[in-house]
Amino acid sequence: MSVHRDSQLDMFAKAAPAAVKVRGPSRRPPSPPAGRSDEDMARTLEESGNYRILRKLTARPIATVRRPEFSRLGVVLDTETTGLSHRSDEVIEIGAVAFTFSDDGAIGDVIGVYGGLQQPSRPIPPEITRLTGITDAMVEGQVIDIKSLSRLIEPADLIIAHNAGFDRPFCETFSKIFAGKAWACSVSEIDWSARGFEGTKLGYLVGQAGYFHEGHRAVDDCHALLEILDREQRDGESPFAELFRASQRSRIRIFAEHSPFEMKDHLKARGYRWSDGSDGRLKSWWIEIGEDDLDDELSYLRAEIYRWKEADPPIVRLTAFDRFKA
């Protein structure tokens, strides 16, 4: 379980000294052999081919001056909640790391950090405590500081979450400061497989990138995700540059409304998902695709599903302002 820290926020204001709690007895790490640093020893082990070294991922310092070449503002955000439903469960922790970036997706500096806990209306389920390390005692009397959090969120050009389809509905239910913001998802809008990763969970991405961190606390996970997003790969393009480019493209959601019942297995095999209408969407099978794929998908539906060339299934165009909503 990670040690609870007070909320942090610095948008070019002087930061207060941080109080650090140390768990367990203090132990001095062994000194490396004379003339050899820890990094020298790590490289020697790696070069032998018999070892893989994980380096501790450390948070970036908060910059005191905003560089003009990084004119945009992004926020990496993470929530911990009492369950999976934004309609019936509650936010118990929010972490946010604000950073600058350029028009071409180059990350600049961290300019603000916030982390806060909130006491829910009901006790935290034991399975949530096991997953997050957050106990009822830790959140007792705690309230997320909306004013401090809004100083990061309101000027943001883009909010990034590692599963925005989960975090965005919770955040928009929690506070109106999240309404009308552009969101991006670092799970679904980055091709991690093409970058050599075999999974998309944050802990796996961190480990395969050669790091370890204090996971399962919101601010720690935000710092970790920012480092992975800024890791140059694939011809020098960072994952964040790919994510930012994807966030600027429109997506199309097609609803195969009134499709024949016997075609459901074909639609499912093609990647369509069923909506029962309870979330405000049409009661039908639906899929989300890129704009370039719209004509091909309509041709498929007309030829293979409806078998009627004039069929005109409903479509909705989505931007980063619309995607990942409930």
Coordinates of C-alpha atoms in Angstrom, one line a residue:
M1 CA 0.0 0.0 0.0
S2 CA 1.4 3.4 -0.9
V3 CA 1.8 6.0 1.8
H4 CA -0.8 8.7 1.7
R5 CA 0.4 12.1 0.6
D6 CA -1.3 15.5 0.9
S7 CA -2.6 17.0 -2.3
Q8 CA 0.0 18.8 -4.5
L9 CA -0.6 21.7 -6.8
D10 CA 1.8 24.1 -8.5
M11 CA 0.9 26.2 -11.5
F12 CA 4.1 28.3 -11.2
A13 CA 3.4 29.1 -7.6
K14 CA 6.1 28.4 -5.0
A15 CA 5.7 24.8 -3.8
A16 CA 5.7 24.0 -0.1
P17 CA 8.3 21.6 1.1
A18 CA 7.0 18.0 0.9
A19 CA 6.8 15.9 4.0
V20 CA 8.0 12.3 3.3
K21 CA 7.1 9.3 5.4
V22 CA 9.4 6.4 5.3
R23 CA 8.0 2.9 5.8
G24 CA 10.0 0.6 8.1
P25 CA 13.5 1.0 9.4
S26 CA 15.9 3.1 7.4
R27 CA 18.5 1.1 5.5
R28 CA 21.4 2.5 3.6
P29 CA 21.8 0.8 0.2
P30 CA 25.1 -1.0 -0.3
S31 CA 27.8 1.2 -1.9
P32 CA 29.0 0.1 -5.3
P33 CA 32.6 -1.0 -5.8
A34 CA 35.0 1.9 -6.0
G35 CA 34.8 3.7 -9.3
R36 CA 31.6 2.0 -10.4
S37 CA 28.1 3.6 -10.2
D38 CA 24.9 1.8 -9.8
E39 CA 24.2 2.5 -13.5
D40 CA 27.6 1.1 -14.5
M41 CA 26.7 -2.1 -12.7
A42 CA 23.2 -2.2 -14.3
R43 CA 24.7 -1.8 -17.8
T44 CA 27.2 -4.6 -17.2
L45 CA 24.4 -7.0 -16.1
E46 CA 22.3 -6.0 -19.1
E47 CA 25.1 -6.4 -21.6
S48 CA 25.8 -10.0 -20.3
G49 CA 22.5 -11.0 -21.8
N50 CA 21.6 -12.9 -18.7
Y51 CA 19.7 -10.1 -16.8
R52 CA 17.0 -7.5 -17.4
I53 CA 17.2 -4.5 -15.2
L54 CA 14.2 -2.5 -14.0
R55 CA 15.0 1.1 -13.1
K56 CA 12.8 3.0 -10.6
L57 CA 10.6 5.5 -12.4
T58 CA 10.8 8.9 -10.7
A59 CA 8.3 11.7 -11.0
R60 CA 9.4 14.8 -13.1
P61 CA 9.8 18.0 -11.1
I62 CA 7.3 20.8 -11.4
A63 CA 8.7 23.5 -13.8
T64 CA 8.7 27.0 -12.6
V65 CA 8.7 28.6 -16.0
R66 CA 6.5 27.6 -19.0
R67 CA 8.5 27.4 -22.2
P68 CA 6.8 29.1 -25.1
E69 CA 7.5 26.4 -27.7
F70 CA 5.2 24.1 -25.7
S71 CA 2.0 26.1 -26.0
R72 CA -0.6 23.4 -25.3
L73 CA -1.7 21.9 -21.9
G74 CA -2.5 18.3 -21.3
V75 CA -3.6 16.5 -18.1
V76 CA -2.9 12.8 -17.4
L77 CA -5.7 11.8 -15.1
D78 CA -6.5 8.7 -13.0
T79 CA -9.4 7.8 -10.7
E80 CA -10.0 5.2 -8.0
T81 CA -13.7 4.3 -7.4
T82 CA -15.8 2.1 -5.2
G83 CA -16.9 0.0 -8.2
L84 CA -17.4 -0.1 -12.0
S85 CA -20.7 1.8 -12.5
H86 CA -20.6 5.6 -12.6
R87 CA -24.3 5.6 -11.9
S88 CA -24.1 3.8 -8.6
D89 CA -20.5 3.9 -7.4
E90 CA -18.3 6.8 -6.3
V91 CA -14.9 8.4 -6.8
I92 CA -12.6 7.9 -3.9
E93 CA -9.4 9.3 -5.4
I94 CA -8.4 11.5 -8.3
G95 CA -4.8 12.1 -9.4
A96 CA -3.9 14.6 -12.1
V97 CA -0.5 15.6 -13.7
A98 CA -0.6 18.7 -15.9
F99 CA 2.1 19.0 -18.6
T100 CA 2.8 21.2 -21.6
F101 CA 3.2 19.9 -25.1
S102 CA 3.7 21.3 -28.6
D103 CA 1.5 21.3 -31.7
D104 CA 3.4 18.3 -33.1
G105 CA 2.9 16.2 -29.9
A106 CA 6.3 16.8 -28.2
I107 CA 6.0 16.8 -24.4
G108 CA 7.5 19.7 -22.5
D109 CA 7.3 20.0 -18.7
V110 CA 5.1 19.1 -15.8
I111 CA 3.5 22.3 -14.5
G112 CA 1.1 21.0 -11.9
V113 CA 0.2 18.0 -9.8
Y114 CA -2.9 17.2 -7.8
G115 CA -3.9 14.2 -5.7
G116 CA -6.8 13.9 -3.4
L117 CA -9.0 11.4 -1.6
Q118 CA -12.7 11.5 -0.9
Q119 CA -14.8 9.7 1.6
P120 CA -17.7 7.9 -0.1
S121 CA -21.2 7.7 1.3
R122 CA -20.8 4.0 2.0
P123 CA -17.9 1.9 3.2
I124 CA -15.3 0.9 0.6
P125 CA -15.9 -2.7 -0.5
P126 CA -13.1 -5.1 0.6
E127 CA -12.3 -6.0 -3.0
I128 CA -11.7 -2.4 -3.8
T129 CA -9.4 -2.0 -0.8
R130 CA -7.4 -5.1 -2.0
L131 CA -7.1 -3.6 -5.5
T132 CA -6.3 0.0 -4.6
G133 CA -4.9 -0.1 -1.1
I134 CA -7.3 2.6 -0.1
T135 CA -9.1 1.9 3.2
D136 CA -12.0 3.6 5.0
A137 CA -9.6 5.0 7.5
M138 CA -7.6 6.7 4.8
V139 CA -10.6 8.5 3.3
E140 CA -12.3 9.4 6.6
G141 CA -13.1 13.1 6.5
Q142 CA -11.3 13.6 3.2
V143 CA -12.8 15.7 0.4
I144 CA -11.3 16.3 -3.1
D145 CA -10.4 19.9 -3.5
I146 CA -12.4 20.9 -6.6
K147 CA -11.0 24.4 -6.7
S148 CA -7.4 23.1 -6.8
L149 CA -8.3 20.4 -9.3
S150 CA -10.1 22.8 -11.6
R151 CA -6.9 24.9 -11.9
L152 CA -5.5 22.0 -13.8
I153 CA -8.6 20.8 -15.7
E154 CA -10.2 24.0 -16.9
P155 CA -7.3 25.3 -19.1
A156 CA -6.4 21.8 -20.4
D157 CA -6.5 21.2 -24.2
L158 CA -6.6 17.4 -23.7
I159 CA -7.3 15.0 -20.8
I160 CA -5.6 11.6 -21.1
A161 CA -6.7 8.6 -19.2
H162 CA -5.6 5.0 -19.4
N163 CA -9.1 3.7 -20.2
A164 CA -11.0 6.9 -20.8
G165 CA -14.2 4.9 -21.2
F166 CA -14.1 4.2 -17.5
D167 CA -12.6 7.5 -16.1
R168 CA -14.6 10.0 -18.2
P169 CA -18.1 9.0 -17.1
F170 CA -17.0 8.9 -13.4
C171 CA -15.4 12.4 -13.7
E172 CA -18.3 14.0 -15.5
T173 CA -20.7 12.6 -12.8
F174 CA -18.4 13.8 -10.1
S175 CA -18.0 17.4 -11.2
K176 CA -19.1 19.8 -13.9
I177 CA -15.4 21.0 -14.3
F178 CA -15.0 18.0 -16.7
A179 CA -17.9 18.9 -19.0
G180 CA -17.0 19.9 -22.5
K181 CA -13.4 18.8 -22.3
A182 CA -11.5 16.8 -25.0
W183 CA -10.4 13.3 -23.9
A184 CA -8.0 10.8 -25.2
C185 CA -7.5 7.1 -24.3
S186 CA -4.0 5.8 -24.0
V187 CA -5.3 2.2 -24.2
S188 CA -7.4 2.3 -27.4
E189 CA -5.8 5.2 -29.3
I190 CA -2.2 3.9 -29.3
D191 CA -1.1 0.8 -31.2
W192 CA 1.0 -0.7 -28.4
S193 CA 1.3 -4.0 -30.3
A194 CA 3.1 -2.2 -33.1
R195 CA 5.5 -0.8 -30.6
G196 CA 6.5 -4.2 -29.3
F197 CA 4.2 -4.4 -26.3
E198 CA 2.2 -7.6 -25.7
G199 CA -0.4 -6.0 -23.4
T200 CA -1.9 -2.6 -22.5
K201 CA -2.2 -2.6 -18.7
L202 CA -0.2 0.2 -17.3
G203 CA 1.9 -2.1 -15.0
Y204 CA 2.9 -4.2 -18.0
L205 CA 3.8 -1.2 -20.1
V206 CA 5.9 0.2 -17.3
G207 CA 7.7 -3.1 -16.7
Q208 CA 8.4 -3.9 -20.4
A209 CA 9.7 -0.4 -20.8
G210 CA 12.3 -1.2 -18.2
Y211 CA 10.9 0.6 -15.1
F212 CA 9.0 -0.1 -11.9
H213 CA 6.9 2.3 -9.8
E214 CA 4.6 2.5 -6.9
G215 CA 1.4 1.5 -8.6
H216 CA -2.3 1.6 -7.8
R217 CA -2.3 5.1 -6.4
A218 CA -3.7 7.7 -8.7
V219 CA -0.9 10.3 -8.8
D220 CA 1.8 7.6 -9.1
D221 CA 0.0 6.0 -12.0
C222 CA -0.3 9.4 -13.7
H223 CA 3.4 10.1 -13.4
A224 CA 4.2 6.6 -14.7
L225 CA 1.8 6.9 -17.7
L226 CA 3.4 10.3 -18.6
E227 CA 6.9 8.7 -18.8
I228 CA 5.6 5.9 -21.0
L229 CA 3.8 8.3 -23.3
D230 CA 7.0 10.3 -23.7
R231 CA 9.2 7.3 -24.6
E232 CA 10.4 7.6 -28.2
Q233 CA 9.8 4.5 -30.3
R234 CA 9.1 3.6 -33.9
D235 CA 11.1 6.1 -36.0
G236 CA 11.4 8.5 -33.2
E237 CA 7.6 9.1 -32.7
S238 CA 6.5 8.9 -29.1
P239 CA 3.3 7.2 -28.0
F240 CA 1.9 10.6 -27.0
A241 CA 2.5 12.0 -30.5
E242 CA 0.5 9.1 -31.9
L243 CA -2.2 9.6 -29.3
F244 CA -2.5 13.4 -29.9
R245 CA -2.8 12.8 -33.6
A246 CA -5.5 10.2 -33.1
S247 CA -7.4 12.5 -30.8
Q248 CA -7.7 15.1 -33.6
R249 CA -9.4 12.7 -36.0
S250 CA -13.2 12.2 -36.0
R251 CA -14.6 8.7 -35.5
I252 CA -17.8 7.3 -36.8
R253 CA -20.3 5.2 -34.8
I254 CA -22.6 3.1 -37.0
F255 CA -25.8 1.6 -35.5
A256 CA -27.1 -1.4 -37.4
E257 CA -30.6 -0.6 -36.3
H258 CA -33.4 -3.1 -37.2
S259 CA -30.8 -5.5 -38.5
P260 CA -32.2 -9.1 -39.0
F261 CA -32.0 -11.2 -35.8
E262 CA -30.3 -14.0 -37.7
M263 CA -27.4 -11.7 -38.6
K264 CA -26.4 -11.1 -35.0
D265 CA -23.5 -13.6 -35.1
H266 CA -22.1 -12.0 -38.3
L267 CA -22.2 -8.6 -36.7
K268 CA -20.6 -9.8 -33.5
A269 CA -17.8 -11.5 -35.5
R270 CA -17.1 -8.3 -37.3
G271 CA -16.6 -6.4 -34.1
Y272 CA -20.1 -4.9 -33.5
R273 CA -21.3 -4.6 -29.9
W274 CA -24.8 -4.8 -28.6
S275 CA -26.5 -1.8 -26.9
D276 CA -29.7 -2.5 -25.0
G277 CA -30.7 1.2 -25.0
S278 CA -30.3 1.7 -21.3
D279 CA -27.3 4.0 -21.8
G280 CA -29.1 6.4 -24.1
R281 CA -27.8 4.9 -27.3
L282 CA -30.1 3.2 -29.9
K283 CA -31.1 -0.4 -29.1
S284 CA -29.0 -2.1 -31.7
W285 CA -25.7 -3.5 -32.7
W286 CA -23.1 -0.8 -33.2
I287 CA -19.4 -0.3 -34.1
E288 CA -17.0 2.6 -34.0
I289 CA -14.7 3.1 -37.0
G290 CA -12.4 5.7 -38.6
E291 CA -13.9 8.1 -41.1
D292 CA -11.9 6.5 -43.9
D293 CA -13.7 3.2 -43.3
L294 CA -17.2 4.5 -43.5
D295 CA -18.0 3.7 -47.1
D296 CA -16.7 0.2 -46.8
E297 CA -18.7 -0.5 -43.7
L298 CA -21.9 0.9 -45.2
S299 CA -21.3 -1.3 -48.2
Y300 CA -20.9 -4.3 -46.0
L301 CA -24.1 -3.6 -44.1
R302 CA -26.1 -3.1 -47.2
A303 CA -24.8 -6.1 -49.0
E304 CA -24.4 -8.7 -46.2
I305 CA -26.7 -7.6 -43.4
Y306 CA -29.7 -5.7 -44.7
R307 CA -29.4 -7.0 -48.3
W308 CA -30.9 -3.8 -49.5
K309 CA -28.8 -1.2 -51.3
E310 CA -30.9 1.7 -50.0
A311 CA -30.4 0.8 -46.4
D312 CA -29.3 3.9 -44.4
P313 CA -28.3 2.9 -40.8
P314 CA -27.9 5.8 -38.3
I315 CA -24.4 7.2 -37.9
V316 CA -22.9 9.6 -35.3
R317 CA -19.7 11.5 -35.8
L318 CA -17.5 11.7 -32.7
T319 CA -14.6 14.0 -31.8
A320 CA -12.4 14.0 -28.7
F321 CA -15.1 16.1 -27.1
D322 CA -17.7 13.4 -27.6
R323 CA -15.8 10.1 -27.3
F324 CA -15.7 8.0 -24.1
K325 CA -18.8 9.5 -22.7
A326 CA -21.2 7.3 -20.8

